[in-house]
Tab-separated table of C-alpha atoms in Angstrom:
chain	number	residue	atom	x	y	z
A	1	UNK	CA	79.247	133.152	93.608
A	2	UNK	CA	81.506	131.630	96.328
A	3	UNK	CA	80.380	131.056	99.448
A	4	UNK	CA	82.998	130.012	102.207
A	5	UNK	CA	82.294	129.278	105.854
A	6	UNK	CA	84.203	129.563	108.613
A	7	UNK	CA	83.060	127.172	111.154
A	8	UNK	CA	85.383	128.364	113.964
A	9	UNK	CA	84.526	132.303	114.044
A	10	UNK	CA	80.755	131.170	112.105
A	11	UNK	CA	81.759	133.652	109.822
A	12	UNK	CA	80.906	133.340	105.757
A	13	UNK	CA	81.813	134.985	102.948
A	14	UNK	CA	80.630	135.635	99.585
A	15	UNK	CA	83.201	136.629	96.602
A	16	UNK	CA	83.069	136.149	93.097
A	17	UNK	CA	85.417	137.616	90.705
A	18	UNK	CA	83.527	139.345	87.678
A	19	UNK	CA	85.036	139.017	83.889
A	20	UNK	CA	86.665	142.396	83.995
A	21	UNK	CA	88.814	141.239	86.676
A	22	UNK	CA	87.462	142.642	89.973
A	23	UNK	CA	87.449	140.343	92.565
A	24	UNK	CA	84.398	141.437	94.972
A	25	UNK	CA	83.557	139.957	98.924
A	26	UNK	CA	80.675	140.607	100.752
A	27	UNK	CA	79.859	139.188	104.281
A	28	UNK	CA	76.616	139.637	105.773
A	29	UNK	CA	75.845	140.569	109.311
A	30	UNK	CA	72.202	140.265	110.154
A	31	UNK	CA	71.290	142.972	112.845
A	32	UNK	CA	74.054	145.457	111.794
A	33	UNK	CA	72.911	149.060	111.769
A	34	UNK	CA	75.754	150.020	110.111
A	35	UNK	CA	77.044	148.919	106.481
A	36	UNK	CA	80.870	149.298	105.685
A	37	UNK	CA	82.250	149.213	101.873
A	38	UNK	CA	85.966	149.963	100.494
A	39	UNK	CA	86.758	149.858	97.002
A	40	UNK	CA	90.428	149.834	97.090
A	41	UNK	CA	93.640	149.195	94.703
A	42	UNK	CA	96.475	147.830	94.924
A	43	UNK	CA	98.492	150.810	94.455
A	44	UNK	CA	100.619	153.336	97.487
A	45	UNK	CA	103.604	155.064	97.467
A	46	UNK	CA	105.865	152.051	96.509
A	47	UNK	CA	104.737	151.989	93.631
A	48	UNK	CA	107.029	154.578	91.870
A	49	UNK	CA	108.821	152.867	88.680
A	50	UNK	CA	106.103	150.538	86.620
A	51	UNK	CA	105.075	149.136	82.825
A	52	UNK	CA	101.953	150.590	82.232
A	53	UNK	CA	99.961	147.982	80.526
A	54	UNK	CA	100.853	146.641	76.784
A	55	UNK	CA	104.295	148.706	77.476
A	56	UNK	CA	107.311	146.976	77.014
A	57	UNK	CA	109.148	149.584	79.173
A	58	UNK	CA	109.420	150.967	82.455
A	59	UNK	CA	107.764	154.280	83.513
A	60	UNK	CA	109.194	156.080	86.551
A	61	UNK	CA	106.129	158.425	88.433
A	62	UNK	CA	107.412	161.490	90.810
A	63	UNK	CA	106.819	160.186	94.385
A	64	UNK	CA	103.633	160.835	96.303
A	65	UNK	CA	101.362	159.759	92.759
A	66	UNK	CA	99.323	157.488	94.341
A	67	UNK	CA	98.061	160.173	97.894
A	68	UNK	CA	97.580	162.829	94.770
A	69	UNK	CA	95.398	160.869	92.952
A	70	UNK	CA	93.317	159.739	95.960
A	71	UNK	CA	92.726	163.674	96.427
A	72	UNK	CA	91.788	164.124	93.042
A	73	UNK	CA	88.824	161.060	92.393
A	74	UNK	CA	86.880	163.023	94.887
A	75	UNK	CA	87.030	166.172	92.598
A	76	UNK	CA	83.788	166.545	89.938
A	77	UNK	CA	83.429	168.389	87.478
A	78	UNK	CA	79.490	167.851	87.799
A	79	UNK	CA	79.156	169.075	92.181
A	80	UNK	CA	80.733	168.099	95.371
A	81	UNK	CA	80.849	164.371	96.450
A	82	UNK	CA	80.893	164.746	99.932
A	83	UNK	CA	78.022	166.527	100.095
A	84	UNK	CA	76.376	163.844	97.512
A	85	UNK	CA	76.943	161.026	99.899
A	86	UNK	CA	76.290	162.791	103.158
A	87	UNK	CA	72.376	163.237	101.941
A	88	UNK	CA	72.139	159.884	101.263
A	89	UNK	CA	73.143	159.108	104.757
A	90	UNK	CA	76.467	158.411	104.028
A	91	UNK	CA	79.898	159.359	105.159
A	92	UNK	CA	82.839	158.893	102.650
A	93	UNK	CA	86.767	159.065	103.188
A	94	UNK	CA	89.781	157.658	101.964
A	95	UNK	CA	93.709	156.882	102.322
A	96	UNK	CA	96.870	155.738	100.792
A	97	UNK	CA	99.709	153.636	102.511
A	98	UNK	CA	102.517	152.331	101.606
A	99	UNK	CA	101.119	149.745	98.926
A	100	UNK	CA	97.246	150.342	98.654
A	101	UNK	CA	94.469	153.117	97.870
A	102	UNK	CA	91.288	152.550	99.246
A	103	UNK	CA	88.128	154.802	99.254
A	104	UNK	CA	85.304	153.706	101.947
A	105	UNK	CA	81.848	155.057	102.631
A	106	UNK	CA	79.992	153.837	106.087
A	107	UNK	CA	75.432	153.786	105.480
A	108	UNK	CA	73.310	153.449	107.739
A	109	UNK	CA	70.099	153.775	104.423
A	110	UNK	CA	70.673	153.784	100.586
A	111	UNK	CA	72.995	150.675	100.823
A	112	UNK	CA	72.821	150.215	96.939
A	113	UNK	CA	72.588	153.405	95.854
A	114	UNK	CA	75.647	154.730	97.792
A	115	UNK	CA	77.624	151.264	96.438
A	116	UNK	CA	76.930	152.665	92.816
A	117	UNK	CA	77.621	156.220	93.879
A	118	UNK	CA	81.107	154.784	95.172
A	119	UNK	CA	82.131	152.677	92.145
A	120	UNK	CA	81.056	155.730	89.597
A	121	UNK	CA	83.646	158.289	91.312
A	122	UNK	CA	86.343	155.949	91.277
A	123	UNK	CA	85.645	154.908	88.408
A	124	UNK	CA	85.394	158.762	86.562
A	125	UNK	CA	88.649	160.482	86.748
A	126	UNK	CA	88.043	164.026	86.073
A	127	UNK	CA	91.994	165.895	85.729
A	128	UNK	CA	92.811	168.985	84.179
A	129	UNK	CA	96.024	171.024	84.075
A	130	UNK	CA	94.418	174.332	85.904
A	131	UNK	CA	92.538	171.725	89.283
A	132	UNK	CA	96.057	169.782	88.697
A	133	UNK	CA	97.509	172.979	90.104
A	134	UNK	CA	95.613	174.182	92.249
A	135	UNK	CA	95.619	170.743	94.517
A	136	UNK	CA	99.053	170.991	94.763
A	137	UNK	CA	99.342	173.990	96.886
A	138	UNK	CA	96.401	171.957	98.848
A	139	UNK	CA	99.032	169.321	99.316
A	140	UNK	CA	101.383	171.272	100.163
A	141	UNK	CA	100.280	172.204	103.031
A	142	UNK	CA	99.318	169.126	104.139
A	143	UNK	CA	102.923	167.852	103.713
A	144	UNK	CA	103.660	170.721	105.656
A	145	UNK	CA	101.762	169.550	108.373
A	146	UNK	CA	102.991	166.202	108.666
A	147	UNK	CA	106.349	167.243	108.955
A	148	UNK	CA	105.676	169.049	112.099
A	149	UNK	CA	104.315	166.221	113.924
A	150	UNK	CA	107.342	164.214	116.052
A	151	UNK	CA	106.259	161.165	115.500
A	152	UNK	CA	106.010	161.446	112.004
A	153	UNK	CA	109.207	163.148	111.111
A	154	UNK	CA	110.817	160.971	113.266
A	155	UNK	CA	109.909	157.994	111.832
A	156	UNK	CA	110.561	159.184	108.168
A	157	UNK	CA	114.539	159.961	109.442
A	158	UNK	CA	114.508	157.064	110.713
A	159	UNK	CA	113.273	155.108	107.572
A	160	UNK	CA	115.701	156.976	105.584
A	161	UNK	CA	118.657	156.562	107.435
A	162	UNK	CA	117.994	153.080	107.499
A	163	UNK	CA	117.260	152.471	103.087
A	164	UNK	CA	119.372	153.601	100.478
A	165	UNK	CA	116.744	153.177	97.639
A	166	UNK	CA	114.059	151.599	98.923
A	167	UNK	CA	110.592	153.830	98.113
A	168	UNK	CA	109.652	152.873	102.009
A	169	UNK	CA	111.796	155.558	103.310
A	170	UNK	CA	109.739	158.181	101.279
A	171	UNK	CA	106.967	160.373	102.693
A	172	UNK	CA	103.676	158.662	101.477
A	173	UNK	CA	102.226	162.236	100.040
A	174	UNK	CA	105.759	162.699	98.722
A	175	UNK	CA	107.263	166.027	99.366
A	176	UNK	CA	106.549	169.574	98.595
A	177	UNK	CA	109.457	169.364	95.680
A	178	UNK	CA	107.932	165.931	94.256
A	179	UNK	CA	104.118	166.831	94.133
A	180	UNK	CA	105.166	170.166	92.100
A	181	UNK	CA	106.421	167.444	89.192
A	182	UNK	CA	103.396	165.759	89.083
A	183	UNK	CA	101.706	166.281	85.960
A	184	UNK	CA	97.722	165.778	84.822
A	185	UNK	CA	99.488	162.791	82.528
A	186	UNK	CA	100.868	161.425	85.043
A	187	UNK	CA	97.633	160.766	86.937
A	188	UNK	CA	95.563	159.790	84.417
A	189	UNK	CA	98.439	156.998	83.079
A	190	UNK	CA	98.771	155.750	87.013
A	191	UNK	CA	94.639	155.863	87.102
A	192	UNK	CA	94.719	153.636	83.990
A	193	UNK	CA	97.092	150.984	85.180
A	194	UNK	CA	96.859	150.735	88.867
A	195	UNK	CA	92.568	151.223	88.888
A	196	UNK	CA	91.945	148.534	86.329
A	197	UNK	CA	89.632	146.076	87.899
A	198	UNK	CA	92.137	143.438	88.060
A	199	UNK	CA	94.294	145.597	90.264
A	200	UNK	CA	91.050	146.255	92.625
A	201	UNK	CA	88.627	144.665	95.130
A	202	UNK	CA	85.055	145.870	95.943
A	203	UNK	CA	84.083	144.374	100.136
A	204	UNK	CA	80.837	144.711	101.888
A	205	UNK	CA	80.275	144.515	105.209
A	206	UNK	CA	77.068	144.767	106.946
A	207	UNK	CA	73.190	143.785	107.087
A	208	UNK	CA	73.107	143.360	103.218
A	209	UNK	CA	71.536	140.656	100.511
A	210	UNK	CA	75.060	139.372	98.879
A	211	UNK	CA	72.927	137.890	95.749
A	212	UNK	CA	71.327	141.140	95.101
A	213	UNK	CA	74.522	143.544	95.802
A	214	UNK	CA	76.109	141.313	93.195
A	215	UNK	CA	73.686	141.424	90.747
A	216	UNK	CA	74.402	145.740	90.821
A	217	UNK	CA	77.687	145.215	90.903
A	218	UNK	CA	78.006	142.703	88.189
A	219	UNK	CA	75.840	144.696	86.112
A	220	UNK	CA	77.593	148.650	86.281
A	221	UNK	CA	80.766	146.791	85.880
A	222	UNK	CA	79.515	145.105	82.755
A	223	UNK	CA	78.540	148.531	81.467
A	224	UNK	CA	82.295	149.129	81.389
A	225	UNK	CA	83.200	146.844	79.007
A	226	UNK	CA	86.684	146.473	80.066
A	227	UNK	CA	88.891	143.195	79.934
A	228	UNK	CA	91.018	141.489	82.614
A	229	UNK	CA	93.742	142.756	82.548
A	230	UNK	CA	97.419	140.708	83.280
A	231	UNK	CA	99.530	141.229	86.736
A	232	UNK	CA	101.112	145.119	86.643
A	233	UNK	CA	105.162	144.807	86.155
A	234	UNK	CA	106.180	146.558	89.269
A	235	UNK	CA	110.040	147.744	90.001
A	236	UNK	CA	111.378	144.778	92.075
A	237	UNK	CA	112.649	147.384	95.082
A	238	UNK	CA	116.107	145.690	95.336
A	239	UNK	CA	117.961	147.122	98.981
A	240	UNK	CA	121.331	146.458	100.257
A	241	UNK	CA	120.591	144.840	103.861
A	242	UNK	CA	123.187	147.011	105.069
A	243	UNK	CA	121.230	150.664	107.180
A	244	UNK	CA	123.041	154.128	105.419
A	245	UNK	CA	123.731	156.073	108.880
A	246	UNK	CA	123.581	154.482	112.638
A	247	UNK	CA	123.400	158.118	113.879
A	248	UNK	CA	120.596	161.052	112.834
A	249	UNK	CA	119.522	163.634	114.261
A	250	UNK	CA	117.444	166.809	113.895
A	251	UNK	CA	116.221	169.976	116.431
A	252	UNK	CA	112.814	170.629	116.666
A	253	UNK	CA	110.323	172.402	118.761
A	254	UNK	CA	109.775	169.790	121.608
A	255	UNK	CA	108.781	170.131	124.719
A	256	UNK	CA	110.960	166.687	125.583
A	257	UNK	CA	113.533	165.361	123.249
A	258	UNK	CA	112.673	162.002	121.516
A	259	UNK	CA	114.398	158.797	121.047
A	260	UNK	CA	114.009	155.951	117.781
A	261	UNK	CA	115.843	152.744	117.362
A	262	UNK	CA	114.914	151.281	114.122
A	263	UNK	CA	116.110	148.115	112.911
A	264	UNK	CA	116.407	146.699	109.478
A	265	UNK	CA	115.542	143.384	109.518
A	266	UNK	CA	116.342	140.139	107.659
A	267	UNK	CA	114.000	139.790	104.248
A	268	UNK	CA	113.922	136.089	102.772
A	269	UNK	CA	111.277	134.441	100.820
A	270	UNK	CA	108.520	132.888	102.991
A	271	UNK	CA	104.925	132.204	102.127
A	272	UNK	CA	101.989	134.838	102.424
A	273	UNK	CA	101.220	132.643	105.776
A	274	UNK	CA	104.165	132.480	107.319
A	275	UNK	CA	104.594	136.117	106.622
A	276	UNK	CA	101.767	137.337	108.608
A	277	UNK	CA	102.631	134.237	110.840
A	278	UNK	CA	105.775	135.772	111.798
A	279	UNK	CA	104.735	139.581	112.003
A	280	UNK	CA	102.290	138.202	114.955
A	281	UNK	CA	105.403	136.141	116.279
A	282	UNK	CA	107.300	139.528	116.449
A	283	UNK	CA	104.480	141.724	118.055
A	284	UNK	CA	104.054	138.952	120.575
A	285	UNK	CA	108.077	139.332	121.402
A	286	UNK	CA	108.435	142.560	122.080
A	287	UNK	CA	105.077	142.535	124.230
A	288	UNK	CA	106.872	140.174	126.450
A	289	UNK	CA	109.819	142.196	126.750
A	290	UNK	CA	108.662	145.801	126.640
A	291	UNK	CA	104.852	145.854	127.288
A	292	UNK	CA	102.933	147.051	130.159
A	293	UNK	CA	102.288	144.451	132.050
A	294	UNK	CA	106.590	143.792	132.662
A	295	UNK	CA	108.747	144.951	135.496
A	296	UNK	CA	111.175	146.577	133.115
A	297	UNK	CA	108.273	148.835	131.169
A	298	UNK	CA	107.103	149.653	135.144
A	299	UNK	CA	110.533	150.405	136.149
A	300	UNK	CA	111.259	152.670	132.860
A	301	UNK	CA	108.092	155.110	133.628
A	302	UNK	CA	109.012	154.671	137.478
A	303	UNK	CA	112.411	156.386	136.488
A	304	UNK	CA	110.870	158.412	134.039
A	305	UNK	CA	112.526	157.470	131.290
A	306	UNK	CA	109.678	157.369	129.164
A	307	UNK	CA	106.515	158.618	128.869
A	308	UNK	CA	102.650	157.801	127.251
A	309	UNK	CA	104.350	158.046	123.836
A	310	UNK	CA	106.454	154.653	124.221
A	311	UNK	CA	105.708	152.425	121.834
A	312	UNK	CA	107.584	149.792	119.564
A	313	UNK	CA	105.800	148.282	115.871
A	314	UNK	CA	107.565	145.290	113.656
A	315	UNK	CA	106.643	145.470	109.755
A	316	UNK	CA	107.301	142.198	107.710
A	317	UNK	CA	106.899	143.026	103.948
A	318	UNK	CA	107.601	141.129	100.965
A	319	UNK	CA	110.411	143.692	100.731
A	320	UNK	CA	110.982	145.397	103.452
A	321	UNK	CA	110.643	145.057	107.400
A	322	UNK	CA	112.044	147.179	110.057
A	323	UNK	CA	111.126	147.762	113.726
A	324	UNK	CA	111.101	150.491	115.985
A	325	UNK	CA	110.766	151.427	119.213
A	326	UNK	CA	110.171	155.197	120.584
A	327	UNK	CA	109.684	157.395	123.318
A	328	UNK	CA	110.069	161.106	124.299
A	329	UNK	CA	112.847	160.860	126.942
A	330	UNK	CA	115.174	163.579	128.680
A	331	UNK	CA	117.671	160.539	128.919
A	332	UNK	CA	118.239	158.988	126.020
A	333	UNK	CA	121.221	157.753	126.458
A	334	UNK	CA	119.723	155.673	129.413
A	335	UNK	CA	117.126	154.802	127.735
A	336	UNK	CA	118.900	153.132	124.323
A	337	UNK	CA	121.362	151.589	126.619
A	338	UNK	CA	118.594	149.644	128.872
A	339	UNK	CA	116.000	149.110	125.629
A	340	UNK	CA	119.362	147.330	124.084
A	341	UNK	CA	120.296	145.491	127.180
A	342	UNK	CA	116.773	144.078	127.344
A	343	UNK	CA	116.633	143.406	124.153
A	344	UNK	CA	119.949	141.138	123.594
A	345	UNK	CA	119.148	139.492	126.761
A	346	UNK	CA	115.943	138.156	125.644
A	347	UNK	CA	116.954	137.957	122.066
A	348	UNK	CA	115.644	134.538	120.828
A	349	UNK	CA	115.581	132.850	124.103
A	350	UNK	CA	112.155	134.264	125.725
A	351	UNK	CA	111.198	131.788	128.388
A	352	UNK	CA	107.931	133.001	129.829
A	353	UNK	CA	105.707	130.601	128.686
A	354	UNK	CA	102.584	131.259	131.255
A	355	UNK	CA	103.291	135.284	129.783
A	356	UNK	CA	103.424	133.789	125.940
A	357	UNK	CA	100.038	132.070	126.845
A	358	UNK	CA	98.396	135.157	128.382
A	359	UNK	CA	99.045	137.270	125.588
A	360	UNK	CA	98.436	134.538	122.865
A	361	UNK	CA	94.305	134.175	124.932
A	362	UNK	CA	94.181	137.978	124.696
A	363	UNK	CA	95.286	138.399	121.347
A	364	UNK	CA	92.413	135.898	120.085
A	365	UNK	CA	90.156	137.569	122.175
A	366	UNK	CA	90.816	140.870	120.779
A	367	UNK	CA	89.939	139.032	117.463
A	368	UNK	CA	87.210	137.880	118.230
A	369	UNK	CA	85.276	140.675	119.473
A	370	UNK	CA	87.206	142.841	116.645
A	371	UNK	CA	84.575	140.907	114.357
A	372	UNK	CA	81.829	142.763	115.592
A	373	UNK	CA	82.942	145.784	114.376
A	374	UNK	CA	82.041	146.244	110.176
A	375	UNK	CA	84.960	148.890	110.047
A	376	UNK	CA	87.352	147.311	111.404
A	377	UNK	CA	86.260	143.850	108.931
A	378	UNK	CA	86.244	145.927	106.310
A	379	UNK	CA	89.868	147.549	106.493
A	380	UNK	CA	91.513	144.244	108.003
A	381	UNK	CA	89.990	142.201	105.210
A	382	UNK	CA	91.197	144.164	102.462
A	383	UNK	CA	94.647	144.654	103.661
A	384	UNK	CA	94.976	140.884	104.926
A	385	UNK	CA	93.426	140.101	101.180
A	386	UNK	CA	96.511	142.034	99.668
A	387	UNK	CA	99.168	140.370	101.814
A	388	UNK	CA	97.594	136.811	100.453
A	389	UNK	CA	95.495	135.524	102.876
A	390	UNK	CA	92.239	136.288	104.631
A	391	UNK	CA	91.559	138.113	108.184
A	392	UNK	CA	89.351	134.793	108.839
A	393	UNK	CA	92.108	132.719	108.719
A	394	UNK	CA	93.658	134.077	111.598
A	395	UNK	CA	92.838	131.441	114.106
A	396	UNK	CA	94.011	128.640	112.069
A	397	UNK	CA	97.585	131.071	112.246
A	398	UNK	CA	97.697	131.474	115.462
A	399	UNK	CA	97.405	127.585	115.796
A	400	UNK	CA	100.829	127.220	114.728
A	401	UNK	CA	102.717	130.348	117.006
A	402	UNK	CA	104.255	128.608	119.570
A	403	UNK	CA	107.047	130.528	122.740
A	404	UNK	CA	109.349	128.074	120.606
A	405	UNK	CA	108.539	129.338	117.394
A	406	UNK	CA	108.701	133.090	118.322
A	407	UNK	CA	111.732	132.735	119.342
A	408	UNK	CA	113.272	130.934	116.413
A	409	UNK	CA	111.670	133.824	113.706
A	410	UNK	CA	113.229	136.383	116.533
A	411	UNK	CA	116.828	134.839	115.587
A	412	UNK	CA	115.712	134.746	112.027
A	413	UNK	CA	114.120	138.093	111.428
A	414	UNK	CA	115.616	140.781	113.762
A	415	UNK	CA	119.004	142.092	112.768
A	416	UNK	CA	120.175	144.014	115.906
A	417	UNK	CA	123.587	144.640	114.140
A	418	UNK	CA	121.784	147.368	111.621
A	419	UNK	CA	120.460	149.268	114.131
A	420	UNK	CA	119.572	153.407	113.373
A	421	UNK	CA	119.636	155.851	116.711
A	422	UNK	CA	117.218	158.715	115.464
A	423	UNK	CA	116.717	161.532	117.670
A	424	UNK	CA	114.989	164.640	117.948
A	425	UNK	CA	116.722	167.664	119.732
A	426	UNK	CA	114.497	170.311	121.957
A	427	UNK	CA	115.529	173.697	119.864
């Protein structure tokens, strides 16, 4: 087993990647009530259009796959999981994003024993054609249900008004069409490729042995007797750079209408570093120009021209990255017209570098004290681990952001000429 230190956060981690191809991390925390695990793959609602191992050709899935199957590995035949780990002191959940699964239990007792009880109902699909139809009506409604939260449908027109093919612009359950084509085949050939070992990592976090949760791990995975497996094929997602609309717009029960400029940024190849590098750089930008602590963010809810629901996100992805910014606003025409102005005024040429500092101190201080929380290692870790680099080297990353350097990925990554204005209408 592995054991790396890191002497600036006197963190230290424990991974060893068993023969089957599962790579597994633990990191101990002495004096942690709580114990975190996620057993997660590599596998969300991107993943669409795939060769399904020792196939030569591609297999296309209907959309929302992945979100249907996470419903499904919680379904038994044998008795109700939930209720399984909630009396041995557990609580269990899940989710799906964009390019991951995971499943997650948090234990206060039974550390082991819920670990094994994790792994098994992953690792046990149980389909059939008559619980196959019956979830979908579940799903529907849950689809449903999304779709009549603002935010959400918002963001989704916005998303697909700004990609022509790209699976990012798709709901991540799918919709209430798509789920009704998904077949009991169909799960059981994504299980196979997508929750192979190789495709998955196993992460502790808590008060824990690492040497003896190994030793169970290596020896129920053993009891598979499954080989690594190579890299899954995936469809390279190929999009035009170009948005489809600059205009959308839809009427909805509001009680304020609601304004979204999303932006489809710049993709070129960078390391997994620099990636996450610049994704910081780009958070740290729009702080300066939009967050709460600036005159113009004061002077916008002074005029009320936004509310509590302002906010503004970047997402850098191997391929894809947008931002956004939002607000419910009765003026949006104000309100695009300033957020613009602000923004090509400070486009690239940011010169508060006593703000810069102040947010760069805060931003490693959030860190920091984010590392005594297991949940939040455990989810951070994972996804950090799938983006190609680890959530404890951070600090060394945030050695290298500079007011300069912000700026220049600004220039490089922001494309304010494919710009989307998606609104919501009061009905």
């Amino acid at each position: 087993m592995q054991k790396t230190h890191y002497e600036q956060i006197d963190e230290t981690v424990y991974s060893e990647k068993l023969p089957n191809g599962l790579h597994v991390f633990i990191i101990p925390k002495q004096g942690f009530q709580k114990t975190f695990v996620t057993y997660t793959t590599a596998f969300g609602s991107l993943d669409f259009r795939f060769k399904p191992h020792n196939q030569d050709a591609f297999i296309t899935v209907p959309d929302g796959v992945a979100h249907f199957l996470e419903h499904k590995l919680f379904e038994k035949e044998d008795g109700d999981v939930f209720t399984d780990f909630a009396e041995h002191d557990a609580q269990v959940n899940a989710f799906t994003t964009f390019d991951r699964t995971s499943y997650l239990f948090s234990a206060t007792n039974h550390i082991e024993d819920n670990i094994l009880r994790l792994l098994k109902m992953v690792e046990s699909p149980y389909f059939t054609e008559a619980t196959v139809e019956k979830e979908k009506g579940i799903i529907a409604e849950e689809i449903k249900m999304y779709q009549e939260q603002p935010g959400y449908k918002l963001m989704f027109n916005t998303l697909r008004s700004m990609y022509h093919s790209h699976p990012v612009s798709v709901d991540i359950a799918g919709s209430v069409e798509s789920i009704y084509h998904i077949t009991k085949d169909d799960l059981y050939r994504c299980y196979h490729t997508f929750y192979h070992p190789s495709n998955m990592v196993l992460f502790i976090v808590g008060d824990v042995n690492p040497e003896a949760i190994l030793h169970i791990v290596e020896k129920h995975e053993a009891t598979r007797q499954i080989e690594a497996q190579p890299e899954i094929e995936r469809d390279p997602l190929i999009e035009s750079p170009h948005i489809v609309q600059p205009h959308v717009s839809e009427a909805m029960a509001l009680q304020s209408p609601r304004l979204m400029l999303g932006f489809k940024n710049n993709l070129y190849d960078v390391s997994d570093i620099q990636r996450v590098k610049e994704d910081i750089e780009m958070s740290f930008f729009f702080e300066l120009i939009y967050g709460e602590e600036t005159a113009f963010y004061q002077q916008l809810l002074d005029d009320a021209l936004i509310d509590e629901t302002f906010s503004y996100q970047t997402v850098i992805e191997p391929t894809y990255s947008f931002s956004l910014i939002t607000s419910a606003t009765n003026e949006p025409d104000q309100l695009k017209q300033l957020l613009l102005d602000t923004l090509h005024m400070n486009y690239g040429q940011v010169t508060d570098q006593e703000g810069f500092d102040l947010l760069k101190k805060q931003f490693i201080g959030e860190y920091v004290s984010s590392l005594n929380a297991p949940e939040y290692i455990a989810n951070q870790y994972t996804k950090y681990y799938f983006d190609g680099v680890s959530l404890f080297e951070i600090l060394d990353i945030m050695d290298d952001i500079t007011l300069e350097s912000m700026n220049e990925t600004v220039k490089q990554r922001l494309n304010l000429n494919e710009c989307v204005d998606s609104r919501l209408e009061m009905k």
